[in-house]
Structure formats: structure tokens, C-alpha cells
mmCIF file of C-alpha atoms in Angstrom:
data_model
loop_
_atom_site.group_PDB
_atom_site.id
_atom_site.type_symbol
_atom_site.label_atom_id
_atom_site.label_comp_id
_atom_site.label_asym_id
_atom_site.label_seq_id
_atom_site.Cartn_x
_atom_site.Cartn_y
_atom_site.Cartn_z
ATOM 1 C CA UNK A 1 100.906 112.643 86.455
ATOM 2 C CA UNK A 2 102.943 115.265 87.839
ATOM 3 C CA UNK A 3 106.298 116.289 86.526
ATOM 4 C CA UNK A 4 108.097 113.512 89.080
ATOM 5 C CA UNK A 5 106.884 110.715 91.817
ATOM 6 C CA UNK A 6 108.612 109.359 94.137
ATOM 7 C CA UNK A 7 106.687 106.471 96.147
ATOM 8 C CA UNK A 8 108.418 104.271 98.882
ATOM 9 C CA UNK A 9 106.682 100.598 99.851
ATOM 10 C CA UNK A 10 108.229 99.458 102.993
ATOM 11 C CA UNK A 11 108.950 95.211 104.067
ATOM 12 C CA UNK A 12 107.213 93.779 106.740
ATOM 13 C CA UNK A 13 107.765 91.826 109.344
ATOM 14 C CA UNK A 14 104.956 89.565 111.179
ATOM 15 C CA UNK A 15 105.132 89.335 114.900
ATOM 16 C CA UNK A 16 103.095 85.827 115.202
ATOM 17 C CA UNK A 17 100.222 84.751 112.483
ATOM 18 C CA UNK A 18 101.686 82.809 109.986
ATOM 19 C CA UNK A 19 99.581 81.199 106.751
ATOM 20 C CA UNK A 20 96.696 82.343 108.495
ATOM 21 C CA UNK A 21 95.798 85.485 106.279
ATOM 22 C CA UNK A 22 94.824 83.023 103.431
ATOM 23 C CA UNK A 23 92.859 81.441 105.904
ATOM 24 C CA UNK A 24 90.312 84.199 107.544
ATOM 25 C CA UNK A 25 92.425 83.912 110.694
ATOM 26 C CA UNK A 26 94.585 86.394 112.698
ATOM 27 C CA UNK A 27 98.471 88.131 112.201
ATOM 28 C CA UNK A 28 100.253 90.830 113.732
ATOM 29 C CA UNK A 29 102.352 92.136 111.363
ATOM 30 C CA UNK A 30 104.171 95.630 111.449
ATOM 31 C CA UNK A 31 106.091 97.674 108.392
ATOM 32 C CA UNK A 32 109.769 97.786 109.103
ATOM 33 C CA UNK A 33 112.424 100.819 107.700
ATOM 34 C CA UNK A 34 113.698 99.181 104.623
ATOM 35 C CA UNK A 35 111.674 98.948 101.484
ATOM 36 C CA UNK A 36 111.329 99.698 97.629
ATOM 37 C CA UNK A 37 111.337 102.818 96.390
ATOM 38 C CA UNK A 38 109.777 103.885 92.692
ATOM 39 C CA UNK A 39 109.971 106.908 90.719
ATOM 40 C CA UNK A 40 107.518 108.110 88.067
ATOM 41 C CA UNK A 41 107.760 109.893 85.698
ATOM 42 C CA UNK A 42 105.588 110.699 82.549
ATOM 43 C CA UNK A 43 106.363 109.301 79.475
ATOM 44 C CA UNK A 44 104.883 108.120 75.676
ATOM 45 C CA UNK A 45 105.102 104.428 76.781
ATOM 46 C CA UNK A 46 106.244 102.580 79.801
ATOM 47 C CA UNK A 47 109.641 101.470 80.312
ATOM 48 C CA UNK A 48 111.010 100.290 83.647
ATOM 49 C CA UNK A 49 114.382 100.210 85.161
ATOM 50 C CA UNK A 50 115.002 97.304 87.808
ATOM 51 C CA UNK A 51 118.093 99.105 88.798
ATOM 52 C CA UNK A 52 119.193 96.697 91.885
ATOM 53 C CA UNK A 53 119.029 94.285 88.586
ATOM 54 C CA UNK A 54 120.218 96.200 85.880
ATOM 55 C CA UNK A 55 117.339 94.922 83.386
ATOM 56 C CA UNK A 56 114.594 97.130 81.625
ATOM 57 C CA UNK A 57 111.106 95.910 80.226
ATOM 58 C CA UNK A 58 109.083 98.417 78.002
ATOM 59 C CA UNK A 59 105.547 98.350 76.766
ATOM 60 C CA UNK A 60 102.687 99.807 75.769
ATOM 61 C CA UNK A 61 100.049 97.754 76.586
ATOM 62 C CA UNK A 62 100.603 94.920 79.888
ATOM 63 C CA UNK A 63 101.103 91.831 78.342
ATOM 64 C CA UNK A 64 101.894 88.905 80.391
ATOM 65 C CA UNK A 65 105.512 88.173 81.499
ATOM 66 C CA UNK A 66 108.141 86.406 84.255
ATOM 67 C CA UNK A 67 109.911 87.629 86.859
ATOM 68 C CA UNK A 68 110.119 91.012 88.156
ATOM 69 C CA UNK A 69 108.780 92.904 85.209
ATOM 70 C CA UNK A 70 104.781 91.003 86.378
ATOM 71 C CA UNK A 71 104.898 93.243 89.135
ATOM 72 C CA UNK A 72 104.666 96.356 87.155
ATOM 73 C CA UNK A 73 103.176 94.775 84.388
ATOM 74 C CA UNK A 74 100.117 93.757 86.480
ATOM 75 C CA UNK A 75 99.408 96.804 88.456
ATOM 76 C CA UNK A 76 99.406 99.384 85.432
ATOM 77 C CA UNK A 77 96.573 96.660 84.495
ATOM 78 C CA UNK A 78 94.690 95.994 87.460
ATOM 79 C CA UNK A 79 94.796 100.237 88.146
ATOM 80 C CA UNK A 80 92.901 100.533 84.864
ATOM 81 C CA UNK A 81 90.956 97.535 85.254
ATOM 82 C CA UNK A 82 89.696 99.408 88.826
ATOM 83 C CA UNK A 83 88.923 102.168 87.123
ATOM 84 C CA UNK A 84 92.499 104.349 87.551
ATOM 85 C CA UNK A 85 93.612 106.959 85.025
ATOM 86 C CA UNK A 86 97.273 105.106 84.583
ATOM 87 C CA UNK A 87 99.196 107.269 82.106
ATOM 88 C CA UNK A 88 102.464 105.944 80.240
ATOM 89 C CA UNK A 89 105.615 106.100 82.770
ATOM 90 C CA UNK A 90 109.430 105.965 83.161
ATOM 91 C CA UNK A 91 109.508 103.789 86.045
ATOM 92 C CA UNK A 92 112.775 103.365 88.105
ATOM 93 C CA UNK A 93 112.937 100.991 90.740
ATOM 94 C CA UNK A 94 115.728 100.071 93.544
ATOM 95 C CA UNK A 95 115.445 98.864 97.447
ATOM 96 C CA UNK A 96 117.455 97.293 100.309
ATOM 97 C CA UNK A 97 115.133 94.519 101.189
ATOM 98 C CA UNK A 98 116.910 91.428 100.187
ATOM 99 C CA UNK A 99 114.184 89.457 97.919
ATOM 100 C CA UNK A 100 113.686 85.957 98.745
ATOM 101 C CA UNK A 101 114.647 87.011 102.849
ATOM 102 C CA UNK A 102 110.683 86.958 104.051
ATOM 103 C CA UNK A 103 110.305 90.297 104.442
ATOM 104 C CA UNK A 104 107.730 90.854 101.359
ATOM 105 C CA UNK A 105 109.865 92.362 98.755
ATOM 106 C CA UNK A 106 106.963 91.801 96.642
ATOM 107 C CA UNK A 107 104.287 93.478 98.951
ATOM 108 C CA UNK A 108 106.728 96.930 99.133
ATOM 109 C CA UNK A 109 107.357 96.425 95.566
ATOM 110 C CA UNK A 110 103.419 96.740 94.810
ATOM 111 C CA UNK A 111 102.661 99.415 97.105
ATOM 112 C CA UNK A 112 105.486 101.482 95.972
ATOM 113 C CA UNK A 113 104.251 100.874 92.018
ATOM 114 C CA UNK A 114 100.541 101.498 93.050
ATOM 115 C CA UNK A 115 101.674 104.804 94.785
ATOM 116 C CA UNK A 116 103.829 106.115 92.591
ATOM 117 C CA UNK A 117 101.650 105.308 89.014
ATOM 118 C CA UNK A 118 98.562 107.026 90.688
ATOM 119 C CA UNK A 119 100.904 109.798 91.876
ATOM 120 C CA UNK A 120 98.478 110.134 95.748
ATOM 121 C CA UNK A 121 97.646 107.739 98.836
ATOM 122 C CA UNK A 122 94.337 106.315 97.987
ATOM 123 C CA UNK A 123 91.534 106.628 101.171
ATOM 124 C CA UNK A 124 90.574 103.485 100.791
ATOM 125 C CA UNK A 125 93.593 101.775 101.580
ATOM 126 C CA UNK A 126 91.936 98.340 102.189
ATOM 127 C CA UNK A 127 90.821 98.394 98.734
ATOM 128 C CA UNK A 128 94.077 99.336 97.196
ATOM 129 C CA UNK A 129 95.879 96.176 99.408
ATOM 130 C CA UNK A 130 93.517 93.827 97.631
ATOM 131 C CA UNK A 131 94.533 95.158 94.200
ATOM 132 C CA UNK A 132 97.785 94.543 94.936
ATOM 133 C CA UNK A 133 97.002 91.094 95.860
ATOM 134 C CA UNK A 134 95.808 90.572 92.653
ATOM 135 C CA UNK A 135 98.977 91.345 91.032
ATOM 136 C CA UNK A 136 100.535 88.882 93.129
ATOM 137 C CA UNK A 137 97.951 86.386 92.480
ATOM 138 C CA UNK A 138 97.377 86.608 88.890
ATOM 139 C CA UNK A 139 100.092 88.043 87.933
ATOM 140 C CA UNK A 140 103.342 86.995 88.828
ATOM 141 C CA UNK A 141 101.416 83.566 90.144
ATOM 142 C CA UNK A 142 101.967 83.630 94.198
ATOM 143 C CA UNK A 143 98.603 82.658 96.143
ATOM 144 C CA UNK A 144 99.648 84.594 99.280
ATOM 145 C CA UNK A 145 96.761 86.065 101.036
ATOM 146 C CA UNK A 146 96.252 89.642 101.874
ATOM 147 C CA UNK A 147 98.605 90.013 104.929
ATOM 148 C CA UNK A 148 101.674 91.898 103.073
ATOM 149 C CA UNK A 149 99.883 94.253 101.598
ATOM 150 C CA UNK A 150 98.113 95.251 104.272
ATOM 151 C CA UNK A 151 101.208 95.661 106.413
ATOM 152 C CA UNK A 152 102.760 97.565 103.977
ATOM 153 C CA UNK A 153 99.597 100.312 103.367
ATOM 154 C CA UNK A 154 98.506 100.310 106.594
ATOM 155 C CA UNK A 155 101.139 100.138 109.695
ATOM 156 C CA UNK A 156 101.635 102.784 111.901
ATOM 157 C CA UNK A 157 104.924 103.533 113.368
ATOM 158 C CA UNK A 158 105.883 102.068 117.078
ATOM 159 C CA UNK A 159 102.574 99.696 116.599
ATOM 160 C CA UNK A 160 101.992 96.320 115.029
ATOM 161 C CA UNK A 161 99.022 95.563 113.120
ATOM 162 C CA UNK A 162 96.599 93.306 114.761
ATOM 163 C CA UNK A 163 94.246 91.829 111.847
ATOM 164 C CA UNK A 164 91.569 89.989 111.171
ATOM 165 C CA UNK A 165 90.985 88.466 107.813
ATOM 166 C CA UNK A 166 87.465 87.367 108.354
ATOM 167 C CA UNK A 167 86.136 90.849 108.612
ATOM 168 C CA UNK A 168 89.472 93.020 107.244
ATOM 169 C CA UNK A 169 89.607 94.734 110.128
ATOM 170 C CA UNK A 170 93.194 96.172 110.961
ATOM 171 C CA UNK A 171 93.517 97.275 114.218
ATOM 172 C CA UNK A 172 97.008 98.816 115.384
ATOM 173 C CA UNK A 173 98.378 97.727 118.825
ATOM 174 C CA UNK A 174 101.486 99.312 120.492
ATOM 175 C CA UNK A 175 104.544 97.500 120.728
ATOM 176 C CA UNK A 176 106.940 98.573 123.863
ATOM 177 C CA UNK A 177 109.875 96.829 123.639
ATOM 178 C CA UNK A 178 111.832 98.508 126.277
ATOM 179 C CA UNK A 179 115.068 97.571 126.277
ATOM 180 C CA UNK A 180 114.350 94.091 124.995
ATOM 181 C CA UNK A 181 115.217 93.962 120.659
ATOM 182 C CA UNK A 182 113.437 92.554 117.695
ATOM 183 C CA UNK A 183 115.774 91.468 115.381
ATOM 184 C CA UNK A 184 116.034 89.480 111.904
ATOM 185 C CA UNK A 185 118.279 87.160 110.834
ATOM 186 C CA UNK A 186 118.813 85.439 106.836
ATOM 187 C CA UNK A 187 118.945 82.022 107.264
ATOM 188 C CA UNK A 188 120.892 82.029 103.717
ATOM 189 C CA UNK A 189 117.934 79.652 102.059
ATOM 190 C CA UNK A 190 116.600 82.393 99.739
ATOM 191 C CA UNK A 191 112.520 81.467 98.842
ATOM 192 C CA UNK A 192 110.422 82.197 95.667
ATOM 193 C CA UNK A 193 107.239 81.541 96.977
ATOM 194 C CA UNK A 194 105.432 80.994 93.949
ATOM 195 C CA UNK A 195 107.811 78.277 92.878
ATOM 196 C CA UNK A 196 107.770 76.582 96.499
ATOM 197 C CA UNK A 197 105.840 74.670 98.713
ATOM 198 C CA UNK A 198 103.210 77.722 100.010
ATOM 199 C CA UNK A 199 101.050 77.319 97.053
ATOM 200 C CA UNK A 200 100.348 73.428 97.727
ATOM 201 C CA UNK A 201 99.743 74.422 101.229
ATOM 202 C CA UNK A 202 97.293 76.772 100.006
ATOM 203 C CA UNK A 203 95.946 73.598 97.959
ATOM 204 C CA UNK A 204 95.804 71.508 101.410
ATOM 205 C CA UNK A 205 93.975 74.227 103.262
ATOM 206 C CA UNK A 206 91.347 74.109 100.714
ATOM 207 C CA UNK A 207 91.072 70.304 101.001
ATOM 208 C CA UNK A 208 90.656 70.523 104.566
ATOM 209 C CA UNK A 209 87.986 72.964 103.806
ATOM 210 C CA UNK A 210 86.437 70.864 101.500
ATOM 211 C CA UNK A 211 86.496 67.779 103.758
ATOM 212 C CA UNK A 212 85.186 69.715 106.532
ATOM 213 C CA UNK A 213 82.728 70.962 104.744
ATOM 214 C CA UNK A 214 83.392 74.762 105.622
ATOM 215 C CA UNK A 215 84.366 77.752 104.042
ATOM 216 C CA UNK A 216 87.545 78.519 105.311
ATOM 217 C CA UNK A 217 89.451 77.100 107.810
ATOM 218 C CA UNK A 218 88.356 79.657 110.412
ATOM 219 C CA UNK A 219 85.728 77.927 111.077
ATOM 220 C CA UNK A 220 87.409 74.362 111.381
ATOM 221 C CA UNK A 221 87.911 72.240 114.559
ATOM 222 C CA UNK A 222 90.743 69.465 115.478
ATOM 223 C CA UNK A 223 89.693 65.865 115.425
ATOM 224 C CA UNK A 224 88.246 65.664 112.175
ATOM 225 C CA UNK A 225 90.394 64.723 109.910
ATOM 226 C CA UNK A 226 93.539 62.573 109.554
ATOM 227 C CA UNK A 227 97.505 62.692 108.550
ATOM 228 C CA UNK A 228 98.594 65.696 106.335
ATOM 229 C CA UNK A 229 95.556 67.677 106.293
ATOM 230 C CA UNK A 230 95.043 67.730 110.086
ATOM 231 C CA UNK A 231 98.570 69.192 110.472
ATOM 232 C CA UNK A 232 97.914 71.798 108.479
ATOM 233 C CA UNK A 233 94.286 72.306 110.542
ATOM 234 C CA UNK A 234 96.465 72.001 113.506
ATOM 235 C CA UNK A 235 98.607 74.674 112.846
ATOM 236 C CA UNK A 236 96.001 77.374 111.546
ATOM 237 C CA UNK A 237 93.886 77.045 114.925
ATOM 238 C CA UNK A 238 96.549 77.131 117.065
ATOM 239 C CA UNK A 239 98.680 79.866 115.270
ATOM 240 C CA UNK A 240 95.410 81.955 115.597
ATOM 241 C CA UNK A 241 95.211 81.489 119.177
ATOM 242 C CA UNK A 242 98.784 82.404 119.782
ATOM 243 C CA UNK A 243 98.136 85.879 118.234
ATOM 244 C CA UNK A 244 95.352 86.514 120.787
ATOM 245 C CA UNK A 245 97.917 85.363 123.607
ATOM 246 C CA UNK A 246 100.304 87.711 121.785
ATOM 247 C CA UNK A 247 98.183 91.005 121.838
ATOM 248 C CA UNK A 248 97.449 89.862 125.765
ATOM 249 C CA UNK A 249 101.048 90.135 126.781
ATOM 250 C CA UNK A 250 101.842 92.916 125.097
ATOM 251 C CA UNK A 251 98.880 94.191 126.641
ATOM 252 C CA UNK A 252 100.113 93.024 130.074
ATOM 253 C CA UNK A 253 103.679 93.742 129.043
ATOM 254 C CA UNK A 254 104.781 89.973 129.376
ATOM 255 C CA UNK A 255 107.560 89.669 126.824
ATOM 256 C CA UNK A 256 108.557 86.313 127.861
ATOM 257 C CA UNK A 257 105.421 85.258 126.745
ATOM 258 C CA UNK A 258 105.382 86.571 123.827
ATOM 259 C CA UNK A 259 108.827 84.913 123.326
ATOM 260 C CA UNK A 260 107.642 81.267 124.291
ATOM 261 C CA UNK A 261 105.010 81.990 121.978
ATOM 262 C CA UNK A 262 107.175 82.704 118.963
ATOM 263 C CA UNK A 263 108.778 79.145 120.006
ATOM 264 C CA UNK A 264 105.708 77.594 119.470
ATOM 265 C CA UNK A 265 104.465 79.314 116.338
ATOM 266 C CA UNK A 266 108.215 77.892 114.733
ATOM 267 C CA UNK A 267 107.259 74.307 116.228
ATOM 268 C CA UNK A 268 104.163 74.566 114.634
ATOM 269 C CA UNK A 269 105.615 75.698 110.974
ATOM 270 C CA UNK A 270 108.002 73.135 111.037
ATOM 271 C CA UNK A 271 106.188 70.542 112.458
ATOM 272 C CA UNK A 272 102.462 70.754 111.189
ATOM 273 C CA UNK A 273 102.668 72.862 108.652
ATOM 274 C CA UNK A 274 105.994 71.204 107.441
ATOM 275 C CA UNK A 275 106.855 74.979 105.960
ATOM 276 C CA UNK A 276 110.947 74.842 107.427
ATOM 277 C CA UNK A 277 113.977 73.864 105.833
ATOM 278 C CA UNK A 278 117.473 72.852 107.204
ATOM 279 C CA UNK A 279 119.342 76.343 106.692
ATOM 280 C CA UNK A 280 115.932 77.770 108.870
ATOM 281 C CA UNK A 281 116.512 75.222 111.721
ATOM 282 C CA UNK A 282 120.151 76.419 111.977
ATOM 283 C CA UNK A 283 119.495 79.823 112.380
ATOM 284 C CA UNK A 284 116.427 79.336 115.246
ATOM 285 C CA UNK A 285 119.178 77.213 116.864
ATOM 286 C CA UNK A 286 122.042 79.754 116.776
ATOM 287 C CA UNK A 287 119.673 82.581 117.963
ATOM 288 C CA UNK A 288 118.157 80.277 120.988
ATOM 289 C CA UNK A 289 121.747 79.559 121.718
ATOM 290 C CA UNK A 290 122.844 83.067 121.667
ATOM 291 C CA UNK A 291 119.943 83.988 123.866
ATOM 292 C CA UNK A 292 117.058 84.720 121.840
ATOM 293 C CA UNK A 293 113.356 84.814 124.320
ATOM 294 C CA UNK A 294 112.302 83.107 121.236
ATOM 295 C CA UNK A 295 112.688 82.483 117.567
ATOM 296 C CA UNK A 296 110.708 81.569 114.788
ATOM 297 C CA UNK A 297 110.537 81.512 110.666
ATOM 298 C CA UNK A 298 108.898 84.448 109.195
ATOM 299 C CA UNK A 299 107.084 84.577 105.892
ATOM 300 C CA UNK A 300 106.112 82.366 103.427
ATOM 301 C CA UNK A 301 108.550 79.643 105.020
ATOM 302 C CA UNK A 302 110.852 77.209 102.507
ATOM 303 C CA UNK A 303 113.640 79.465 103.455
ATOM 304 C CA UNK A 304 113.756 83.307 104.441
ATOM 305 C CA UNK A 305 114.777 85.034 107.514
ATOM 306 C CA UNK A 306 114.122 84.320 111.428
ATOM 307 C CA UNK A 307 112.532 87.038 113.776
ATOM 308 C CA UNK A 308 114.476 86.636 117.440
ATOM 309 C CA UNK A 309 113.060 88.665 120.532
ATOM 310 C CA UNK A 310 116.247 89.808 122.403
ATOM 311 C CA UNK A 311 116.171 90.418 125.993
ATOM 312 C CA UNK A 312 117.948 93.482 127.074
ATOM 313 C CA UNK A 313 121.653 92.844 128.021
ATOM 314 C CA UNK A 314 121.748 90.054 125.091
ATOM 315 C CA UNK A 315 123.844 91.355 122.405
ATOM 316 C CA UNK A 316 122.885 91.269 118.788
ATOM 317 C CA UNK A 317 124.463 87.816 117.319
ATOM 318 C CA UNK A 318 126.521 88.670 114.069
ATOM 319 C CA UNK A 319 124.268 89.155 111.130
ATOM 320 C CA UNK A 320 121.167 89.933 112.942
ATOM 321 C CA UNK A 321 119.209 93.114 111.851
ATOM 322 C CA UNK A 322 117.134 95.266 114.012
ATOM 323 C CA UNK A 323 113.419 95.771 113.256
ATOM 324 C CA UNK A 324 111.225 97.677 114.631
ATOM 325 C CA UNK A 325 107.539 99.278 113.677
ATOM 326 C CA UNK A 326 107.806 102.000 110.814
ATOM 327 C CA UNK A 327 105.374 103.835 108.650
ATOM 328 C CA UNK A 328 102.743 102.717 105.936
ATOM 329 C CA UNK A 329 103.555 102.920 102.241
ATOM 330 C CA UNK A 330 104.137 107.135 101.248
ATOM 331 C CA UNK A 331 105.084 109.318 98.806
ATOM 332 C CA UNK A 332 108.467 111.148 99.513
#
């Protein structure tokens, strides 16, 4: 390791595709300015600052644990376990995205830790996202699919990320906005997602799956099933259809559309995938109010932030926090 790392992870924010990346369906997310930032540097064993926290966890060898200290726990041991040099570390970490908000603290958290321990961008960036996951997964005990990470390694700035989970591919996609404004607003119902309702929706897709008698719900059609389970269809095959008729407008530079189309992915959330809570409703309804194209929960869901699309000449309702497409996960 070199005398001193520094390695920044930036948030994300996801245009349209929600709970499909767990799903082998379609999302459009992009890498926004805020993030995580981590600084190596070598040491006889690891000890790690959460500064934003003031708490410290030291070890030698990764041992299980709660909380924060997983994250860092978990990727000095998946590195090794893929086959990474990891030496011992000082690790400090601080950010500004707000954890719980739905703006994957966790994702920029990983990709700042995977940069900064291996001290260089990996090539295969694809590769590196699903080690991440793993931390996520196994580690600190979230089920979220692959969409995060990917955002977070592999955006490009003044594009969003069209991707497909069936095949990985990650194809970026310009986003003109104009004069028009993508902003963010906390709806004040912070999430864990590990301790909420995404991992029993995970559960329920793979029911469905099971009932259907397909791999993943890619593959499924409407009709087949009954109550719960074909809500939670429901919403996968239309959410992946909306990102298609997302990319088109932006395409054809129709942002209406794309705002009545972030209406219908929140209808959908709320109403078949049941993922909304009362604090989230509020905050669609104050944007729509204030003049918002459209509105709808971002992230896991059970709380977080709302994404608005602003038409030009609407001004920014109190609170609300511009986003826009930044770069991958870097060292500084």
C-alpha cells in the first residue's frame, strides 16, 4: 500500500427501476456528487475511524460484527477471499450522504473501502460491484441486488446508467435536462433496509418464482397468480417497462413523460409492491403540489428520500436537493 489513499464512493440516485435489480430486470440509475470518502493508510493491524460517528473497531483478522464496522469488516475479507493482497490499514471514514435517506450510503461506503484497501481502480469493474454485493449480503445482512454498486463503480458524468441485470450489461445514456431540475427530497422516515420490509419482498419474489415455475421474475407474466404475490409480479413487469419508456423519452427529449412515468413507478411501489410509508406519501404530495412533473420513492422504500423532476420556472421547494449525474467511484 502506498504511503496514503484516499478513495471517494459516491450515492446514487435511480431515475426509474425500482426492486428490479434483484430481479434480472431493468434500472437507470446515475452517481450523484455526494458520497463517502476513505483514507488508507498502512498499518500493523486494522483499526477504523467512523468519524461522522465517532466510534473505532480494530482487528486483525475480520470477524463477524453489527453495524457499520460489517462494512469494512467484510470487504478486507471478501478482497482476500478474491484473491487481493489486503495489507493491515488505518482506515478513516466520513461522508455527507445522510444514511438511511435512499441514496446508498452503503453502496459508496463499499466502493470507497474496496478502492482505497487495494490502493487502484480495478478493470474489471463489474466484478468488483459484485464483491461488494457480497459484503452487503453476507455481511452486514441486506439482500439488495447489484444495482448500487454498479451505479456507484460505473456512472459516467451527465449520463444515467441504463442496465440490465439479466446479462450485466451497463449501458450509459445521456440525460439533458435543460432547464428542467432533478431534485431529492428526505421524507424524514430514515430506512435500514436490512431490518425492513425489502428483504421479505425479496422472499415474495422468490415465491412468485417458485410458483411460476421460473427462474427469476424476468421471465414471469400477469395472470398467474393471486393476492400478494401477483402485486409484487405486477410491479416488477411493469416497472421494467417504464424504464424502456424512460430511455425513449429521453431519447425523444419528452420530459413530461418521463415525469408521468415517475408517477406511475411511485403508484406502483406503494400500491403493488406495498414498499411506502406515511412520511413518503407526504413528501410525493408536497412536491406534486409544489409543481413537481412527477415524484416518486427512491431506494429500498420503507422510508428514504423522493426524486421530483422540476420543470424549469418551478422553484426548488424548501429542503429539496439538486442531483444530477456525477462520476464513478475514484481515487483522489
Amino acid at each position: 500500500m502506498a504511503d496514503r489513499v484516499v478513495a471517494f464512493g459516491p450515492g446514487r440516485v435511480n431515475l426509474i427501476g425500482e426492486h428490479t435489480d434483484y430481479n434480472d430486470g431493468l434500472a437507470m440509475p446515475f452517481a450523484i456528487e455526494r458520497g463517502v470518502t476513505v483514507t488508507a493508510e498502512p498499518a500493523r493491524r486494522f483499526t477504523v475511524d467512523a468519524l461522522d460517528l465517532g466510534e473505532r473497531d480494530e482487528f486483525d483478522e475480520p470477524e463477524r460484527a453489527d453495524g457499520w464496522k460489517a462494512f469494512p469488516r467484510g470487504m478486507v475479507a471478501e478482497l482476500r477471499a478474491a484473491g487481493f493482497d489486503v495489507a493491515p490499514a488505518h482506515l478513516t471514514i466520513t461522508g455527507d450522504v445522510p444514511q438511511g435517506s435512499g441514496l446508498s450510503s452503503s453502496a459508496a461506503l463499499e466502493a470507497a473501502l474496496a478502492l482505497a484497501l487495494l490502493g487502484r481502480v480495478p478493470e474489471d469493474l463489474k466484478a468488483l460491484a459484485r464483491l461488494c454485493s457480497r459484503v452487503e449480503n453476507d455481511w452486514v445482512g441486506a439482500e439488495t441486488g447489484l444495482l448500487d454498486q454498479l451505479a456507484s463503480l460505473c456512472s459516467r458524468a451527465d449520463h444515467v446508467l441504463r442496465i440490465d441485470f439479466r446479462s450485466v450489461e451497463v449501458e450509459p445514456h445521456p440525460l439533458d435536462l435543460g432547464d428542467w431540475q432533478l431534485v431529492t427530497v428526505d421524507s424524514g422516515a430514515t430506512h435500514s433496509i436490512a431490518a425492513s420490509g425489502y428483504n421479505q419482498r425479496r422472499e415474495e419474489c422468490r415465491a412468485a418464482c417458485e410458483a411460476l415455475g421460473i427462474d427469476t421474475l424476468r421471465a414471469a407474466t400477469l395472470g398467474h397468480l393471486d393476492g400478494v404475490l401477483e402485486r409484487r409480479v405486477r410491479h416488477v413487469v411493469s416497472e421494467n417497462a417504464r424504464v424502456e419508456a424512460t430511455a425513449s423519452a429521453l431519447d425523444a427529449g419528452d420530459l413530461e413523460a418521463v415525469g408521468r412515468l415517475l408517477d406511475e413507478s411511485h403508484a406502483s411501489l406503494r400500491d403493488d409492491y406495498e414498499a411506502s410509508v406515511p412520511e413518503v406519501e407526504a413528501t410525493v404530495e408536497r412536491l406534486k403540489a409544489a409543481g413537481a412533473a412527477g415524484a416518486r420513492m427512491v431506494g429500498g422504500g420503507f422510508g428514504g428520500s423522493v426524486l421530483a423532476l422540476l420543470p424549469g420556472g418551478v422553484a426548488r421547494p424548501a429542503g429539496a436537493f439538486v442531483v444530477a449525474p456525477h462520476a464513478a467511484a475514484r481515487l483522489l
